[in-house]
mmCIF file with all atom_site columns, C-alpha atoms in Angstrom:
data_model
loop_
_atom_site.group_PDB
_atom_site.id
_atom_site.type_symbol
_atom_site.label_atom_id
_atom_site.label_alt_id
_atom_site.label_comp_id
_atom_site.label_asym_id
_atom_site.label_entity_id
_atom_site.label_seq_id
_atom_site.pdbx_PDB_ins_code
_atom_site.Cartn_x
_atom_site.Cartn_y
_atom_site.Cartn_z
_atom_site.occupancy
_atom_site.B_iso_or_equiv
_atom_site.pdbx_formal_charge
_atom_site.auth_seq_id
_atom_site.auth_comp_id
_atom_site.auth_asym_id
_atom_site.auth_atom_id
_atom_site.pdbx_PDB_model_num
ATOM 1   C CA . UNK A 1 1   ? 0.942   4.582   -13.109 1.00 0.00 ? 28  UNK A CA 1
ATOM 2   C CA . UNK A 1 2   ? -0.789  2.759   -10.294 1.00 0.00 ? 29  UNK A CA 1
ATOM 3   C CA . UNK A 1 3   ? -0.300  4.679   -6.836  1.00 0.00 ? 30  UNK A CA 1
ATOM 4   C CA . UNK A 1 4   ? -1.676  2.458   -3.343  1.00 0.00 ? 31  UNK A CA 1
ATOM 5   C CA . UNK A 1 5   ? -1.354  2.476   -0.022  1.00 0.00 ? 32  UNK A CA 1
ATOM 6   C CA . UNK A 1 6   ? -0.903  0.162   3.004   1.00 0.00 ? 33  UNK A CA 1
ATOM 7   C CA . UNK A 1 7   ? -2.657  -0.780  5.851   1.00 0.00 ? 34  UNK A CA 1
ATOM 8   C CA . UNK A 1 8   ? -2.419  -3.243  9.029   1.00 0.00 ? 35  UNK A CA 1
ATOM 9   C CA . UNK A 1 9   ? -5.238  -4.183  11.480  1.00 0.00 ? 36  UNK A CA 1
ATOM 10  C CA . UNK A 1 10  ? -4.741  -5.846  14.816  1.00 0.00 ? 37  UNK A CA 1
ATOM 11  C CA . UNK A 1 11  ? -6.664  -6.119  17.972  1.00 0.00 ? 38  UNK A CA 1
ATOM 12  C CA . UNK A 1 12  ? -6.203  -4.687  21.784  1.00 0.00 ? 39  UNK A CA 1
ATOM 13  C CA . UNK A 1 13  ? -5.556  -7.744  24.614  1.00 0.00 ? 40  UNK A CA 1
ATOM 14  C CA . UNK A 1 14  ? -9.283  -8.626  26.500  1.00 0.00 ? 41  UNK A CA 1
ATOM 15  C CA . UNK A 1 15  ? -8.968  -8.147  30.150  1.00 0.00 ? 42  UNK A CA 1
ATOM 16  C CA . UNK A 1 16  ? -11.350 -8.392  33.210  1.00 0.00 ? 43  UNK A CA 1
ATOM 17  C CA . UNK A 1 17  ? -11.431 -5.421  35.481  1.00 0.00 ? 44  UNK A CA 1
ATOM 18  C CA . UNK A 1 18  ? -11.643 -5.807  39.474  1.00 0.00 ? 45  UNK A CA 1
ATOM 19  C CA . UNK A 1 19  ? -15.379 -5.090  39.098  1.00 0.00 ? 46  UNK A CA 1
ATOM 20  C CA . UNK A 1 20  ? -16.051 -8.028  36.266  1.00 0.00 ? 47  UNK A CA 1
ATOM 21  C CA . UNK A 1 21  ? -16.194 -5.381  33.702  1.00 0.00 ? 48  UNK A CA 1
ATOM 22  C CA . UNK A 1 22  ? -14.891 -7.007  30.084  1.00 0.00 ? 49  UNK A CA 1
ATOM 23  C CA . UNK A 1 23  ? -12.499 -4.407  28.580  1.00 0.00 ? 50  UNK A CA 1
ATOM 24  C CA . UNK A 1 24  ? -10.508 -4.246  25.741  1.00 0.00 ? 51  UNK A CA 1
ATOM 25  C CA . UNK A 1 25  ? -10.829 -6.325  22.494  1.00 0.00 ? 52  UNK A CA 1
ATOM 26  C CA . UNK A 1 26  ? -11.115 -3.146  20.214  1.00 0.00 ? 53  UNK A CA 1
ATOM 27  C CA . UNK A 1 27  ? -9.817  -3.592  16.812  1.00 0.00 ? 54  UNK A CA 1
ATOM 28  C CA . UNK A 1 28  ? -7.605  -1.010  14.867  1.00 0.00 ? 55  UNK A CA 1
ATOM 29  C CA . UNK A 1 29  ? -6.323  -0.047  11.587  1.00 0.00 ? 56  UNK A CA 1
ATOM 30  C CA . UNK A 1 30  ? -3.367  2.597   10.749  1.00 0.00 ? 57  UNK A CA 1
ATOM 31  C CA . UNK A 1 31  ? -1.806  3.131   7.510   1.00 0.00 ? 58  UNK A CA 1
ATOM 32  C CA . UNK A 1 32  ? 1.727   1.624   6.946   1.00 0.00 ? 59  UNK A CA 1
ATOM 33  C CA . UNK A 1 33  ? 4.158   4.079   6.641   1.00 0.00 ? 60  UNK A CA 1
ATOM 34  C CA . UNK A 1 34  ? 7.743   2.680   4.534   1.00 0.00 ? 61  UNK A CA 1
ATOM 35  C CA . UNK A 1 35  ? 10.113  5.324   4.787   1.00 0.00 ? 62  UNK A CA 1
ATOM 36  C CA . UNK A 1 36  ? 12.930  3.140   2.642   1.00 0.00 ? 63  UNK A CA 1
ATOM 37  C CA . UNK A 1 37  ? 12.954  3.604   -1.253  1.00 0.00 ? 64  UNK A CA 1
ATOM 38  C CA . UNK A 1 38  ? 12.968  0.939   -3.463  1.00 0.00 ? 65  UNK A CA 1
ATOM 39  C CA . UNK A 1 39  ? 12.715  0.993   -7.222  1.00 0.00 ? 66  UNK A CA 1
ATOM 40  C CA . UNK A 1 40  ? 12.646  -2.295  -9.409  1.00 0.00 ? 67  UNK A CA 1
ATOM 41  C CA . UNK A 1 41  ? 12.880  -1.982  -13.240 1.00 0.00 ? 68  UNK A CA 1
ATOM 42  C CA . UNK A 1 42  ? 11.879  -4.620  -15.630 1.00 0.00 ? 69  UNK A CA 1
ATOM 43  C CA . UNK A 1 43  ? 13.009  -6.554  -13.129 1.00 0.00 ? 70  UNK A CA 1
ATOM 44  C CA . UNK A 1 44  ? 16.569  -6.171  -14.229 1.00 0.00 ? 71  UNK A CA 1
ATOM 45  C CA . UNK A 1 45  ? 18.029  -3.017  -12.247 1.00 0.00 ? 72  UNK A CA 1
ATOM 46  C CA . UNK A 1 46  ? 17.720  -2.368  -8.100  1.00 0.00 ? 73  UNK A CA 1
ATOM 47  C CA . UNK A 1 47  ? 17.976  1.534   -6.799  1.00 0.00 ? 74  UNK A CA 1
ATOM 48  C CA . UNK A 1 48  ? 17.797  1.293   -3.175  1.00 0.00 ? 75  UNK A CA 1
ATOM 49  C CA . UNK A 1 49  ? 18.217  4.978   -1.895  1.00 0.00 ? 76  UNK A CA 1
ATOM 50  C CA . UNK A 1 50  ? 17.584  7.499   0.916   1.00 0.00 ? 77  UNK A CA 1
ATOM 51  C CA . UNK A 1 51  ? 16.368  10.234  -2.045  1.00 0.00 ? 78  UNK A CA 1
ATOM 52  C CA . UNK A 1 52  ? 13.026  11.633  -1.926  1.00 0.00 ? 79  UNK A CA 1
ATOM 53  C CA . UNK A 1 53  ? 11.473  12.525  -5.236  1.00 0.00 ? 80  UNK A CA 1
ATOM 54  C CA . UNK A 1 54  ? 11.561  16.618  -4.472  1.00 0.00 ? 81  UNK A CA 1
ATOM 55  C CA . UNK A 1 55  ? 14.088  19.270  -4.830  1.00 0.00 ? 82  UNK A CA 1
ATOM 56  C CA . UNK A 1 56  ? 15.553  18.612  -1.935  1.00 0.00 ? 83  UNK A CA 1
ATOM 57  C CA . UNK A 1 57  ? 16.561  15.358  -2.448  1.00 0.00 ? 84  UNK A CA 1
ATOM 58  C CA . UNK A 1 58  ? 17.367  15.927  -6.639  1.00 0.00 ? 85  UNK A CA 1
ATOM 59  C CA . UNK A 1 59  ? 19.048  19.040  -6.806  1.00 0.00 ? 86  UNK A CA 1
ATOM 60  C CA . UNK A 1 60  ? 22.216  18.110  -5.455  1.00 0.00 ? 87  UNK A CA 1
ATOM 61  C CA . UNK A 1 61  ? 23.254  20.818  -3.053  1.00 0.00 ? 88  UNK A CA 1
ATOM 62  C CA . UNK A 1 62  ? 20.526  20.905  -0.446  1.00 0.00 ? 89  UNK A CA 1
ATOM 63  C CA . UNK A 1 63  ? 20.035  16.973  1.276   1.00 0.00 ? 90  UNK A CA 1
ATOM 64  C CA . UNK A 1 64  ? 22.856  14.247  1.290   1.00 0.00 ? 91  UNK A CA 1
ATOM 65  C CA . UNK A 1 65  ? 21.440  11.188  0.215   1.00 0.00 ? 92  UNK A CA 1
ATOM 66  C CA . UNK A 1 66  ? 22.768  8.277   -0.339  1.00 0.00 ? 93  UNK A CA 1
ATOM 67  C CA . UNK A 1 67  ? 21.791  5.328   -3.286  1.00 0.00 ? 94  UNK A CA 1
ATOM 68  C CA . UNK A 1 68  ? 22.933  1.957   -4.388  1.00 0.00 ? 95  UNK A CA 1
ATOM 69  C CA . UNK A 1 69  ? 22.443  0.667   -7.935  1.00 0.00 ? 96  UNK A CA 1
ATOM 70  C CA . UNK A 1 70  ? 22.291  -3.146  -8.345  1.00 0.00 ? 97  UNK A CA 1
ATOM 71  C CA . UNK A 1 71  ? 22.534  -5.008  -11.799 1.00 0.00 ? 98  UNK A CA 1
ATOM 72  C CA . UNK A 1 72  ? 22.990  -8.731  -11.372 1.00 0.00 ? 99  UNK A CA 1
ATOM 73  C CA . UNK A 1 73  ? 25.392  -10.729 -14.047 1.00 0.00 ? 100 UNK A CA 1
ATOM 74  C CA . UNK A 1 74  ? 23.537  -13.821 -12.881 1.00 0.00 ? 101 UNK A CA 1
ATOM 75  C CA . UNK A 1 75  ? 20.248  -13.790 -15.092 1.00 0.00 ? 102 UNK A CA 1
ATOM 76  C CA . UNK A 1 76  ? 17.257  -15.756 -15.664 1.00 0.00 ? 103 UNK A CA 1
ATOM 77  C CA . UNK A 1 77  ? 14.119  -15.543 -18.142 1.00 0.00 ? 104 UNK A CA 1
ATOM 78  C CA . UNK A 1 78  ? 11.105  -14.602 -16.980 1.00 0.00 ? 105 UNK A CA 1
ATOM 79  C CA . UNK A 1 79  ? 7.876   -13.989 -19.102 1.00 0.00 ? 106 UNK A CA 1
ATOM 80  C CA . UNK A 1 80  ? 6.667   -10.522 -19.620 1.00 0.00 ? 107 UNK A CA 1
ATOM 81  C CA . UNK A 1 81  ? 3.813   -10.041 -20.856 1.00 0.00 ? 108 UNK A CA 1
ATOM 82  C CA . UNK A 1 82  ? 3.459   -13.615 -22.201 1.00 0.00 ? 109 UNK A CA 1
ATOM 83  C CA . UNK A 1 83  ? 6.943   -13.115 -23.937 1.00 0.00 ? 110 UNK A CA 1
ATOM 84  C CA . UNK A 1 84  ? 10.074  -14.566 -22.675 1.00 0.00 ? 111 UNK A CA 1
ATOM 85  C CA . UNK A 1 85  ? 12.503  -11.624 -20.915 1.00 0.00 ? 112 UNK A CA 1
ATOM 86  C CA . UNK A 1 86  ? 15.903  -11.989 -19.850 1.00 0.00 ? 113 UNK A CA 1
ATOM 87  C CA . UNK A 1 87  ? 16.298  -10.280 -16.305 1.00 0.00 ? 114 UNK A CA 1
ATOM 88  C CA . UNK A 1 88  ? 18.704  -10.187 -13.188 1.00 0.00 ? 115 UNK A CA 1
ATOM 89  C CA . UNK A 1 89  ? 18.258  -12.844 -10.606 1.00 0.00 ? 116 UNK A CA 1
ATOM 90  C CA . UNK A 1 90  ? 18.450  -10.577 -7.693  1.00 0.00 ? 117 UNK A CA 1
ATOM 91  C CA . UNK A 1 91  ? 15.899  -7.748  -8.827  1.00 0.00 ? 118 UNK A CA 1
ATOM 92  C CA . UNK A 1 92  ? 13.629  -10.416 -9.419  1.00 0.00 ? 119 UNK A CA 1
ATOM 93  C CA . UNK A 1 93  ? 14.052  -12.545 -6.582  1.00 0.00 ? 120 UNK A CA 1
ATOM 94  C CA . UNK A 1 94  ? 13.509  -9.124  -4.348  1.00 0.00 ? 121 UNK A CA 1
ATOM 95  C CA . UNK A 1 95  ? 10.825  -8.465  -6.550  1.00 0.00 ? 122 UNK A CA 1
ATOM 96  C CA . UNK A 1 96  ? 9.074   -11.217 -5.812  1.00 0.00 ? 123 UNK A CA 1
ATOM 97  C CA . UNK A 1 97  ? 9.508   -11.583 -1.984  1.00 0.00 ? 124 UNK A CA 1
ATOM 98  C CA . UNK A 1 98  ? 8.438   -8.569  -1.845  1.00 0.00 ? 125 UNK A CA 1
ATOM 99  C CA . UNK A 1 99  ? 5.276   -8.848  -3.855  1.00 0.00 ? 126 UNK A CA 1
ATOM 100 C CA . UNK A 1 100 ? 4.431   -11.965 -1.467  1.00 0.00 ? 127 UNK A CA 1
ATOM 101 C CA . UNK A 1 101 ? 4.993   -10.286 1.274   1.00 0.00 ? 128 UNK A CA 1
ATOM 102 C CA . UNK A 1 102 ? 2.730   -7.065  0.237   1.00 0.00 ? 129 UNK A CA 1
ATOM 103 C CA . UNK A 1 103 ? -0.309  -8.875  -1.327  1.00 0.00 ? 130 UNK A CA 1
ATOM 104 C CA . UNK A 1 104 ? -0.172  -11.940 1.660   1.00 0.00 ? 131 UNK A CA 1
ATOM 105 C CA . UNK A 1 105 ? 0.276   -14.681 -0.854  1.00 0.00 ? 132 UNK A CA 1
ATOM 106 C CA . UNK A 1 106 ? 2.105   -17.828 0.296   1.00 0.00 ? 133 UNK A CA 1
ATOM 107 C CA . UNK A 1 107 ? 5.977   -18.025 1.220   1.00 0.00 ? 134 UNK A CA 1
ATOM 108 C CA . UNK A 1 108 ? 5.796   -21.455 -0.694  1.00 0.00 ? 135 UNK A CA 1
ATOM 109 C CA . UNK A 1 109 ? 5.805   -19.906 -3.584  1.00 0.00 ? 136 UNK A CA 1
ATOM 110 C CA . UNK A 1 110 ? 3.002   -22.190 -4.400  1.00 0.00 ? 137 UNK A CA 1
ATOM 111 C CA . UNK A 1 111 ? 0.726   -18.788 -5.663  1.00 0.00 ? 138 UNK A CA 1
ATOM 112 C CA . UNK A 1 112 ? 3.789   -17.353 -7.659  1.00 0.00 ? 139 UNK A CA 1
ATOM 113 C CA . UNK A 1 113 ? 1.488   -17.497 -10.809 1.00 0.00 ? 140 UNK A CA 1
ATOM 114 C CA . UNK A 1 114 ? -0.471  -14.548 -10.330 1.00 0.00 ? 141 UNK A CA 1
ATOM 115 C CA . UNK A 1 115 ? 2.735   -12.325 -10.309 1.00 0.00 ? 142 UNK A CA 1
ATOM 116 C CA . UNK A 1 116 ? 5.936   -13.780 -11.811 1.00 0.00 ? 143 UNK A CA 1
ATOM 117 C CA . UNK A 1 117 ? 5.109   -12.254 -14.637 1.00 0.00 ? 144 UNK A CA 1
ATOM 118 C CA . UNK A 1 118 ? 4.462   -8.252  -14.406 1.00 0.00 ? 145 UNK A CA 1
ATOM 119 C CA . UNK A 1 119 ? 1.986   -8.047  -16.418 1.00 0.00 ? 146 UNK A CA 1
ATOM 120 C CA . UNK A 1 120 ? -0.390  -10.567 -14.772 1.00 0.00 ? 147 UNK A CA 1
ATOM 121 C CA . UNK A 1 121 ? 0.991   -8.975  -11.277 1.00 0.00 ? 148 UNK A CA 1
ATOM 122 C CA . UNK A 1 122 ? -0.476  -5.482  -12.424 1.00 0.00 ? 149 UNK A CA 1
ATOM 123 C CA . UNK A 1 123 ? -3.758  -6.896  -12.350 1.00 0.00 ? 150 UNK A CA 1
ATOM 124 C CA . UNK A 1 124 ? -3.526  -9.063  -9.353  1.00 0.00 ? 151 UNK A CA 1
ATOM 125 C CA . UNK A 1 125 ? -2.499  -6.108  -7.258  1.00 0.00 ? 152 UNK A CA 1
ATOM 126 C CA . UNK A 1 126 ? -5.080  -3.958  -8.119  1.00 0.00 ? 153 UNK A CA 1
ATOM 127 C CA . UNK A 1 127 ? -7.535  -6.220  -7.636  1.00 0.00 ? 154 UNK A CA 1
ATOM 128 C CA . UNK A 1 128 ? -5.649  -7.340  -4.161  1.00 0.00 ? 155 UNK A CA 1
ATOM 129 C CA . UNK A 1 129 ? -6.277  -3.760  -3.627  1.00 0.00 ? 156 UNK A CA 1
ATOM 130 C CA . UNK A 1 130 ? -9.572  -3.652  -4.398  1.00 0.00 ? 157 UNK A CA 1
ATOM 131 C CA . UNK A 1 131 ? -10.749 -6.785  -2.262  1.00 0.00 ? 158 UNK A CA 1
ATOM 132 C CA . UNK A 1 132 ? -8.846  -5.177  1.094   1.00 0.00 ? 159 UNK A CA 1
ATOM 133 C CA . UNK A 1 133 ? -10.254 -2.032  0.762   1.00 0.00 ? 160 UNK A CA 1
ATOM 134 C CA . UNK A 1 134 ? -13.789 -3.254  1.043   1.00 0.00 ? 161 UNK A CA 1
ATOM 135 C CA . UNK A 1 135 ? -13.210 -5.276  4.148   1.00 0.00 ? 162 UNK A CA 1
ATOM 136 C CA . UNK A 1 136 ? -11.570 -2.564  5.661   1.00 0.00 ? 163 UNK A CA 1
ATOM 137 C CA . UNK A 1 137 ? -14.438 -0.349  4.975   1.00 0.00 ? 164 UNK A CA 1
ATOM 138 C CA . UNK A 1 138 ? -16.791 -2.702  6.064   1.00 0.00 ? 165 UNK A CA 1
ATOM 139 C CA . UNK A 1 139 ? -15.375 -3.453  9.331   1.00 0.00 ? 166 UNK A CA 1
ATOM 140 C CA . UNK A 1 140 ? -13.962 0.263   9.985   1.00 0.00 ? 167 UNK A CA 1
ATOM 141 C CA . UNK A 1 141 ? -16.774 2.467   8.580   1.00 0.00 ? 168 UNK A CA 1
ATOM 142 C CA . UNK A 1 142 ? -14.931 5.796   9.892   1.00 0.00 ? 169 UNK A CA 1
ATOM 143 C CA . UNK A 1 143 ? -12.548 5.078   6.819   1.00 0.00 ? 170 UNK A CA 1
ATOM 144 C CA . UNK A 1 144 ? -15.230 6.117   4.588   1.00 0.00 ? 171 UNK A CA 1
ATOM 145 C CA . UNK A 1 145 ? -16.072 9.338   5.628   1.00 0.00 ? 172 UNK A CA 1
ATOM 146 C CA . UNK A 1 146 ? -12.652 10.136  6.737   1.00 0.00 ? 173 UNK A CA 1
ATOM 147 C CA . UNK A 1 147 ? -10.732 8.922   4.646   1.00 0.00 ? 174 UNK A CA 1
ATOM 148 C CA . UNK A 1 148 ? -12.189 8.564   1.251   1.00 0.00 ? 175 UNK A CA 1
ATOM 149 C CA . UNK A 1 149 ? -14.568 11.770  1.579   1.00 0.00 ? 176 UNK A CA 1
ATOM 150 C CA . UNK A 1 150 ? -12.459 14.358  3.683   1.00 0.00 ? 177 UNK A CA 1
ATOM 151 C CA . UNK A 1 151 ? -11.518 16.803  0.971   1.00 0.00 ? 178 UNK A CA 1
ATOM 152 C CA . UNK A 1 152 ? -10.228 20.000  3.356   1.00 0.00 ? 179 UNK A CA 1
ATOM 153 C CA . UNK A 1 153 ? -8.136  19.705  6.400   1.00 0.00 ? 180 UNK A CA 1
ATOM 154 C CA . UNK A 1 154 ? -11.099 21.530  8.352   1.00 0.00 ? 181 UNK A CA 1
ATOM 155 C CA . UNK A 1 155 ? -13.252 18.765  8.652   1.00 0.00 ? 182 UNK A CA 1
ATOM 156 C CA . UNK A 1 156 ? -11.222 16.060  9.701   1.00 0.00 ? 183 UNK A CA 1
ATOM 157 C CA . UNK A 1 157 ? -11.626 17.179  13.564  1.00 0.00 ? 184 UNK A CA 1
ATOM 158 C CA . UNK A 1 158 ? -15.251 16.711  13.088  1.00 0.00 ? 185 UNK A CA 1
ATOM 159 C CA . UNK A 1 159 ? -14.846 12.746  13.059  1.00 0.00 ? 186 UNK A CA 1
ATOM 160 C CA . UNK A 1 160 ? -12.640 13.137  16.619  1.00 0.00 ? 187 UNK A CA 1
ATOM 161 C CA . UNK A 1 161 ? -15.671 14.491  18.496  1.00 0.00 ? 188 UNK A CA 1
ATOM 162 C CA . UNK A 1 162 ? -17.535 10.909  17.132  1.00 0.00 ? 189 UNK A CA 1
ATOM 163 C CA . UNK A 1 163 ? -16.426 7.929   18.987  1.00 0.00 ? 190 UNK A CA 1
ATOM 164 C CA . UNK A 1 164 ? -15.987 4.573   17.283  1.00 0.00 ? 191 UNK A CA 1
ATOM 165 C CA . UNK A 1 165 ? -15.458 1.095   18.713  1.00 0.00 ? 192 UNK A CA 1
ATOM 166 C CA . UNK A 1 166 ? -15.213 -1.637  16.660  1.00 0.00 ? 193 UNK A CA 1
ATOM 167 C CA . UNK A 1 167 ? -14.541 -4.771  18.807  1.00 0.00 ? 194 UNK A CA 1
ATOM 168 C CA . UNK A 1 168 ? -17.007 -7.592  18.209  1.00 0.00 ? 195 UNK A CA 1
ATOM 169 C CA . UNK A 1 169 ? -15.473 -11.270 17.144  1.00 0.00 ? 196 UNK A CA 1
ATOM 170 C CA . UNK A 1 170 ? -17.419 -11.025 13.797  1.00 0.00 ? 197 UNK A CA 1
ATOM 171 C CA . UNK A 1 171 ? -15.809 -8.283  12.774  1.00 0.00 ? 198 UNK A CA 1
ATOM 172 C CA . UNK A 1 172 ? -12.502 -9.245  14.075  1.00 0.00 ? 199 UNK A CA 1
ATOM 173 C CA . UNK A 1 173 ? -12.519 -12.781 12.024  1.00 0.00 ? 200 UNK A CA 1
ATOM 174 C CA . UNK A 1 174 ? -13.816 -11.103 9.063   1.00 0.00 ? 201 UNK A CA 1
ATOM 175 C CA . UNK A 1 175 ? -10.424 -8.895  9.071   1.00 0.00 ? 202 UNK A CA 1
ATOM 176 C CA . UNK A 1 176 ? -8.438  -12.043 9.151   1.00 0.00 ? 203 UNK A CA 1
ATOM 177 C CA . UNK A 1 177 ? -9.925  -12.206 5.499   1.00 0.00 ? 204 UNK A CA 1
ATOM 178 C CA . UNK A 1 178 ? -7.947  -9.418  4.609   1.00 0.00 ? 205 UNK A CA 1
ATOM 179 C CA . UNK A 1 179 ? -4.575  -10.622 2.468   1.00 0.00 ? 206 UNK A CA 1
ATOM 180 C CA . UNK A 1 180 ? -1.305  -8.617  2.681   1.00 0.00 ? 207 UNK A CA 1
ATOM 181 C CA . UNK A 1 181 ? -1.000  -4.946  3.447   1.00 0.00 ? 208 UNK A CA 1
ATOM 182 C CA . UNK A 1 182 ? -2.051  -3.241  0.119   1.00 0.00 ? 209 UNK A CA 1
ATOM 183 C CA . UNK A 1 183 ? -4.776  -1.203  -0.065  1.00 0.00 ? 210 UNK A CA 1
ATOM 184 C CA . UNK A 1 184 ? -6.638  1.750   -2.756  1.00 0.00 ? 211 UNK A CA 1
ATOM 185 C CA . UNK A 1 185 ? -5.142  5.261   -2.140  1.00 0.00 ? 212 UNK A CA 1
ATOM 186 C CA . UNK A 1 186 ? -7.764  7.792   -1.520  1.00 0.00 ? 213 UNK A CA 1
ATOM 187 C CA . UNK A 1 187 ? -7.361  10.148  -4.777  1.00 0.00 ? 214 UNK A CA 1
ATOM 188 C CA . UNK A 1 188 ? -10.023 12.727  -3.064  1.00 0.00 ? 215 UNK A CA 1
ATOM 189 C CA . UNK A 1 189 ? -7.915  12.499  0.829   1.00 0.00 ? 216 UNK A CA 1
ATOM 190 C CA . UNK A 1 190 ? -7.707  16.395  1.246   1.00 0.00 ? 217 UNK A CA 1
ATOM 191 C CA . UNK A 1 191 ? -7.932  17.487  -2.737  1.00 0.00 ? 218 UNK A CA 1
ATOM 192 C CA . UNK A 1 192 ? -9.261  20.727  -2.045  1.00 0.00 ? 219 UNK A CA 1
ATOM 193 C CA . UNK A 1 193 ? -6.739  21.562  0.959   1.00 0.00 ? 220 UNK A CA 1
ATOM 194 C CA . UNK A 1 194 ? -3.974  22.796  -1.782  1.00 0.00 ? 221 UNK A CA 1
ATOM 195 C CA . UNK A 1 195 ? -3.512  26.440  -1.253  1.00 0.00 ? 222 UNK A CA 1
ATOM 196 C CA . UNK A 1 196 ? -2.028  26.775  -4.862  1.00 0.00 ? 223 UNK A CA 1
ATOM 197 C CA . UNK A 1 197 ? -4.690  24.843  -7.454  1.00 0.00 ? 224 UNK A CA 1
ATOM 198 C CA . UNK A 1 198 ? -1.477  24.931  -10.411 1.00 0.00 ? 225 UNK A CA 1
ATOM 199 C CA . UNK A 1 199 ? 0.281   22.354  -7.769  1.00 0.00 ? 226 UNK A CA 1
ATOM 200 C CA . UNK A 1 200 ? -1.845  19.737  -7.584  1.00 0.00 ? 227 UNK A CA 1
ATOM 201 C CA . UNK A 1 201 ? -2.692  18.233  -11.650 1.00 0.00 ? 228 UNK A CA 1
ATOM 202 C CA . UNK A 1 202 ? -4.967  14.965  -10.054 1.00 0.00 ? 229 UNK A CA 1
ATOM 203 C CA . UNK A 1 203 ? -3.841  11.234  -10.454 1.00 0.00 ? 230 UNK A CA 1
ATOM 204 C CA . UNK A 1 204 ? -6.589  11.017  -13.045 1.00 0.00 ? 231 UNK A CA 1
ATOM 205 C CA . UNK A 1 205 ? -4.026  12.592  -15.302 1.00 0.00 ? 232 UNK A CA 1
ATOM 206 C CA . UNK A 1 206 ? -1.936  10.459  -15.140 1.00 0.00 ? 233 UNK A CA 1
ATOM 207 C CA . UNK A 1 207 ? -3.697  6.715   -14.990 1.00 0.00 ? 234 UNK A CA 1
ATOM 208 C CA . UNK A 1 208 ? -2.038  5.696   -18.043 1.00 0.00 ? 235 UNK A CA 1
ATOM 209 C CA . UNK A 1 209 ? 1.391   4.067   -17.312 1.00 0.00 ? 236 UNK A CA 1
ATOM 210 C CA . UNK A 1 210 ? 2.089   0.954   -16.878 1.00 0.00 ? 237 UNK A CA 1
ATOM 211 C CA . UNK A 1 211 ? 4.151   1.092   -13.923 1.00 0.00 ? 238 UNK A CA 1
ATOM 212 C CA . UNK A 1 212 ? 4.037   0.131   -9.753  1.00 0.00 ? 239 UNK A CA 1
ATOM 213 C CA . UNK A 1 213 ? 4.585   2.689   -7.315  1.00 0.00 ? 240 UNK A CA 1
ATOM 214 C CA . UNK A 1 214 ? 3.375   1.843   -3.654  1.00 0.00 ? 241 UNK A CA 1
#
């Protein structure tokens, strides 16, 4: 199991003010934040669906939620792994637009190499991953100590008091080297807020699957 984030950037409009003063030009970053739920397996069945993965959603008398299952007659083969795989042309089709879409390769198609086949995509994304997260924390360098070393809700008011601008056309272009919107999840965001230790196990526990969830 694999667990990222997203993340955007963009830049406030440069203006002049009545005294000659240049404002504006700050850059930004936010986390994305999805609220659909998707689910593609083997590339052969599509759950779209309002559920949540909690009680609320799964128990069946709390939420109403609403799902829809899709498994395409139309198929096509597809390697996995190196080994030819029968799957439906729609989940993989979505599949694939989306994994364009998320990791900034090319609507072309032209890069659909590095992830028509899932096995080849697992590494791709992680290292995808790996690459934004570094330009982000070079150009935003808040996001480390925020983000990545903030392990109690107490502290994060201390980085509030300490203003941060980031708006210089270096740092700017060297965003635009950032591809798609995933991004590393910070394991240690607020691991020691929990106020009961049983409910939180740690994602190191459970590294081993070989699965996508975003």
């Amino acid at each position: 199991l694999t667990i990222h984030s997203l993340r955007n950037y963009g830049r406030t409009k440069k203006y002049t003010t009545e005294s000659g003063e240049e404002k504006g030009g700050l850059c930004l970053t936010e986390m994305v934040y999805i609220h659909a739920k998707v689910m593609l397996v083997d590339d052969e069945k599509v759950f779209i669906s309002s559920h949540n993965v909690n009680d609320r959603s799964f128990l069946g008398n709390r939420d109403s939620e609403i799902g829809v299952l899709v498994e395409d007659d139309e198929k096509l083969t597809v390697n996995f792994g190196g080994f030819p795989h029968e799957c439906g042309k729609f989940a993989h089709d979505l599949r694939m637009d989306l994994f364009r879409w998320l990791l900034g390769l090319k609507e072309d198609k032209s890069e659909d190499n590095q992830i028509e086949d899932p096995f080849k995509a697992f590494d791709f994304w992680r290292k995808r991953a790996r690459e934004n997260t570094a330009i982000y924390k070079e150009v935003f360098k808040f996001i480390h100590a925020t983000v990545e070393d903030v392990q109690q809700l107490k502290y994060i008011s201390d980085y509030l008091k300490k203003p941060f601008e980031v708006n210089s056309d270096r740092e700017y272009k060297r965003l635009q080297d950032i591809k798609g919107f995933v991004v590393e999840f910070p394991r240690k965001f607020l691991s020691k807020s929990w106020s009961h230790i049983h409910t939180m196990t740690g994602l190191d526990n459970i590294s081993t699957f070989d699965s996508f969830f975003v």
